[in-house]
PDB file of C-alpha atoms in Angstrom:
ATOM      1  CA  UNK H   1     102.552  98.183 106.103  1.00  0.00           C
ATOM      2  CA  UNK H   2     102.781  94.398 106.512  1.00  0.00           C
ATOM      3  CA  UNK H   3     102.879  94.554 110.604  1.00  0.00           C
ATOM      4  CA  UNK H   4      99.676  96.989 110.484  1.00  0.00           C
ATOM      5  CA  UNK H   5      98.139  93.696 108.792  1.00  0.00           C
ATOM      6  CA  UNK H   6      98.760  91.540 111.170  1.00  0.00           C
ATOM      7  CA  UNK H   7      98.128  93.751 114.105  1.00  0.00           C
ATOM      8  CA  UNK H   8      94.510  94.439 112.592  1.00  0.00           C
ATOM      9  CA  UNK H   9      94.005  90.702 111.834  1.00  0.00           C
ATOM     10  CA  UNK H  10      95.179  90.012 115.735  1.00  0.00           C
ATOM     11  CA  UNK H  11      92.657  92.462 116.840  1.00  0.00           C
ATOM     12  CA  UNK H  12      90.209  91.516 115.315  1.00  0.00           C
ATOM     13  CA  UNK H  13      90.245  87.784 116.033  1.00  0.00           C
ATOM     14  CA  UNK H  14      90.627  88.782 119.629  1.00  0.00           C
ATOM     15  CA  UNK H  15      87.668  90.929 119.922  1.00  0.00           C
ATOM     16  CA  UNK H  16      85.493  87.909 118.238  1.00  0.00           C
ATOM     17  CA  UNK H  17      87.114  85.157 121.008  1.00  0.00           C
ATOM     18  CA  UNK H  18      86.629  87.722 123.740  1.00  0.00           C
ATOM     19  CA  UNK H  19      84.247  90.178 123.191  1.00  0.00           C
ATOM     20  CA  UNK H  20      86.521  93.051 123.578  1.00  0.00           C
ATOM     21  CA  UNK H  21      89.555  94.961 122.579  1.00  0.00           C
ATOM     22  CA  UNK H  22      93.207  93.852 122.993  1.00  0.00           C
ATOM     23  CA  UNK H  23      95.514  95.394 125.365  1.00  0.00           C
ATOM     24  CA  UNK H  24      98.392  95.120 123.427  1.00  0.00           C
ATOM     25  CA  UNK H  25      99.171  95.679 119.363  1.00  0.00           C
ATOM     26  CA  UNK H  26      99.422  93.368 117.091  1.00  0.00           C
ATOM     27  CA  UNK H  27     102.983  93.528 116.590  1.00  0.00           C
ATOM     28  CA  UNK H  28     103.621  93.112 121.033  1.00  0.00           C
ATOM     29  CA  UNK H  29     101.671  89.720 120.662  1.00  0.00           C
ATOM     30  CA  UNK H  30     103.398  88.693 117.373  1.00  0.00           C
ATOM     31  CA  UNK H  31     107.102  89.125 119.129  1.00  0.00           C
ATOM     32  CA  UNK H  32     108.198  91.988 116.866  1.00  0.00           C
ATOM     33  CA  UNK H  33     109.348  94.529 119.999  1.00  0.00           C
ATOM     34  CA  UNK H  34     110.327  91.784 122.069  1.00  0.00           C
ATOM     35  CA  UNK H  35     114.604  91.958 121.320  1.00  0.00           C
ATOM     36  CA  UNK H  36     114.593  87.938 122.692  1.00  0.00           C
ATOM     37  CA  UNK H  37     112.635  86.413 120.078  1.00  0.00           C
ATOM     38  CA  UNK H  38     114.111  89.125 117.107  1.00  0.00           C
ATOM     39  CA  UNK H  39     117.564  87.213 117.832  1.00  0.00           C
ATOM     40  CA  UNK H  40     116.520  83.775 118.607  1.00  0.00           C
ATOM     41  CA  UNK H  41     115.069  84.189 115.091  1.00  0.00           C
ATOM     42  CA  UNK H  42     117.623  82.082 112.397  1.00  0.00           C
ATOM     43  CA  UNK H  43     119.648  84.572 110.732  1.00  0.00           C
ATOM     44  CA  UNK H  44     118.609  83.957 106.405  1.00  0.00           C
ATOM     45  CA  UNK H  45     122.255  82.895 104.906  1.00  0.00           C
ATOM     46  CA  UNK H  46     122.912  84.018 101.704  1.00  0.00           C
ATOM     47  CA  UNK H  47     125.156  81.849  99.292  1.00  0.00           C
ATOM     48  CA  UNK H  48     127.069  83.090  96.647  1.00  0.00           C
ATOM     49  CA  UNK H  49     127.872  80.804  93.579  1.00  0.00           C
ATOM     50  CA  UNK H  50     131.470  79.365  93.564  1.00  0.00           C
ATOM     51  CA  UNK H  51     133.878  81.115  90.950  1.00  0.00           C
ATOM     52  CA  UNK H  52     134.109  77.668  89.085  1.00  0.00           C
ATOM     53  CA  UNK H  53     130.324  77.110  89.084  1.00  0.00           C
ATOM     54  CA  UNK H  54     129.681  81.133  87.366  1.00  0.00           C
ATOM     55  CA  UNK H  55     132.576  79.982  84.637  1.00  0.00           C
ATOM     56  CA  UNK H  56     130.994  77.054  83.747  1.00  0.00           C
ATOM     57  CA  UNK H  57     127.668  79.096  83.034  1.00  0.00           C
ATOM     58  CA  UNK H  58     129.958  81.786  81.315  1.00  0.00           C
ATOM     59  CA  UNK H  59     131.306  78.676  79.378  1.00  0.00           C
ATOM     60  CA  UNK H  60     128.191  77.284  78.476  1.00  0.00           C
ATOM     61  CA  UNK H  61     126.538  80.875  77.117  1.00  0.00           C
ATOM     62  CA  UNK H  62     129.585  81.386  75.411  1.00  0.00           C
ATOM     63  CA  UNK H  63     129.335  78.534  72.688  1.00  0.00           C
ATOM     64  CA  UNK H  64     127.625  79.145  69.476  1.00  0.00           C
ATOM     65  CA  UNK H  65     125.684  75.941  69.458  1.00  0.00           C
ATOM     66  CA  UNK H  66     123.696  77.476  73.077  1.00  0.00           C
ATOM     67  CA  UNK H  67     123.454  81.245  71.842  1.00  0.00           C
ATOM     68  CA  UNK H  68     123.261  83.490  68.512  1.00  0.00           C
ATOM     69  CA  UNK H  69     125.712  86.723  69.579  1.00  0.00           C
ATOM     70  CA  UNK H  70     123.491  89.917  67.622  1.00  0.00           C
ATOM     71  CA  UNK H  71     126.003  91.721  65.740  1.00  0.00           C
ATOM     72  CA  UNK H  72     124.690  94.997  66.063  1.00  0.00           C
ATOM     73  CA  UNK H  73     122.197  95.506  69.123  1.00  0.00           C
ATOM     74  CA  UNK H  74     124.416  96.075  72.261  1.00  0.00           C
ATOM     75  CA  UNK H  75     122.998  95.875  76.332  1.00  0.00           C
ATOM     76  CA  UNK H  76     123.062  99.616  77.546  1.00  0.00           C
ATOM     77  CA  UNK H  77     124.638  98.782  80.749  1.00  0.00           C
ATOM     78  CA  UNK H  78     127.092  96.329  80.085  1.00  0.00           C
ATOM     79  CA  UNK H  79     128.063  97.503  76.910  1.00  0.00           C
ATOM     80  CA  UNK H  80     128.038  93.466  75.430  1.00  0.00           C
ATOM     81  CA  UNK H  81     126.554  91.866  72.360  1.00  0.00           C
ATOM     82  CA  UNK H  82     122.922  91.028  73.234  1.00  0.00           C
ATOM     83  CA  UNK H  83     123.002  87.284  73.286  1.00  0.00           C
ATOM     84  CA  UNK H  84     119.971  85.578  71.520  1.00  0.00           C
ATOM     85  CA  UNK H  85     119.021  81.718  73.161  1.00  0.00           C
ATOM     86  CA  UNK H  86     119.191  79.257  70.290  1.00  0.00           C
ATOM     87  CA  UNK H  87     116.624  76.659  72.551  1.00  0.00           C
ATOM     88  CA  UNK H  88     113.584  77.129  75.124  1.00  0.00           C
ATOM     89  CA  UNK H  89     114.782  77.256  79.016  1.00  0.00           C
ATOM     90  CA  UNK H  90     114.392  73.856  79.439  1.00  0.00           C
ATOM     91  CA  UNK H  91     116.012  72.394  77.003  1.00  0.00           C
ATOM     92  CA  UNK H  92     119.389  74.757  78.047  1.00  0.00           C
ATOM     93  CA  UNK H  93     119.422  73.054  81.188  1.00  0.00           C
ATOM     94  CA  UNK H  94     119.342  69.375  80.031  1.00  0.00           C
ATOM     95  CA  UNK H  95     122.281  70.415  77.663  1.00  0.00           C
ATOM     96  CA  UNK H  96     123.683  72.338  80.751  1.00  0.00           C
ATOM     97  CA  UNK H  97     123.190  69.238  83.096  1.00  0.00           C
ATOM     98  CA  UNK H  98     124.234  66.842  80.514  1.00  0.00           C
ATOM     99  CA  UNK H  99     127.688  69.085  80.139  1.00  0.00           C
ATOM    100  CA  UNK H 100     128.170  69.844  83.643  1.00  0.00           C
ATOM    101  CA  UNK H 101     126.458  67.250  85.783  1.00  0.00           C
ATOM    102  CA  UNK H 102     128.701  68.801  89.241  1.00  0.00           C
ATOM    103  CA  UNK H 103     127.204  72.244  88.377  1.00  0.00           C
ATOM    104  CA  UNK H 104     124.777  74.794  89.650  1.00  0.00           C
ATOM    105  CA  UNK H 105     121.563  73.207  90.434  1.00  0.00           C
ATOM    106  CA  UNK H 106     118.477  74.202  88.181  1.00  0.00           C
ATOM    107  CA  UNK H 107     116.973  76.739  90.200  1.00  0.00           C
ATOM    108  CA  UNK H 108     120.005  78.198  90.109  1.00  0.00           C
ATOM    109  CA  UNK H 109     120.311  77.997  86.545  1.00  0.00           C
ATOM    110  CA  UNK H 110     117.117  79.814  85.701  1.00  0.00           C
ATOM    111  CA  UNK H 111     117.848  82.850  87.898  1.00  0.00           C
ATOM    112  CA  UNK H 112     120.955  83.571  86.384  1.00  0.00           C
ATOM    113  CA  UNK H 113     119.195  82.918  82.894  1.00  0.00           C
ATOM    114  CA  UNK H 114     116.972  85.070  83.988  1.00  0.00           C
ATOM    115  CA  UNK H 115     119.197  87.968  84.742  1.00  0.00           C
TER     116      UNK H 115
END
């Protein structure tokens, strides 16, 4: 779907620099059959959080003064307590930083809060 974008925008700003059609598809000019400039692309690393790093989250969520534990809803798929925050977003991760100032970074901290 995406490369019949580009090969459409391609065309069509060739045909109003030249006055005619393109040879080749979009995708040819954009490099996306060419194998040689697929692997001299960088490679996107994925990192996973450190074991100590997902604790100290764990550790945070798990005090009373962060969350309010319901007593009687449950999460369908992990079968826990449905944990209730007890302050907005922001002012989780000033306690978090303020507790943990080697920890995950914020952006970091608001994905996982947001899972």
């Amino acid at each position: 779907m995406q490369r019949k974008k580009y090969s459409t925008a391609i065309t069509t700003l060739y045909q109003e620099i030249f006055g005619k059609r393109t040879e080749y598809s979009g995708p040819a000019i954009m490099g996306f059959y060419n194998d040689q400039i697929k692997e001299s692309k960088p490679k996107r690393k994925i990192h996973r959080m450190s074991e100590i790093k997902e604790r100290e989250f764990e550790l945070f969520f798990q005090n009373k003064s962060n969350v309010t534990m319901s007593s009687y809803k449950v999460d369908s798929k992990t079968n826990l307590p449905i944990l209730y925050l007890q302050d907005q977003k922001e002012a989780l991760w000033t306690k978090f930083e303020e507790t943990y100032p080697n920890g995950m970074k914020k952006t970091s901290f608001m994905a996982r809060l947001a899972n």
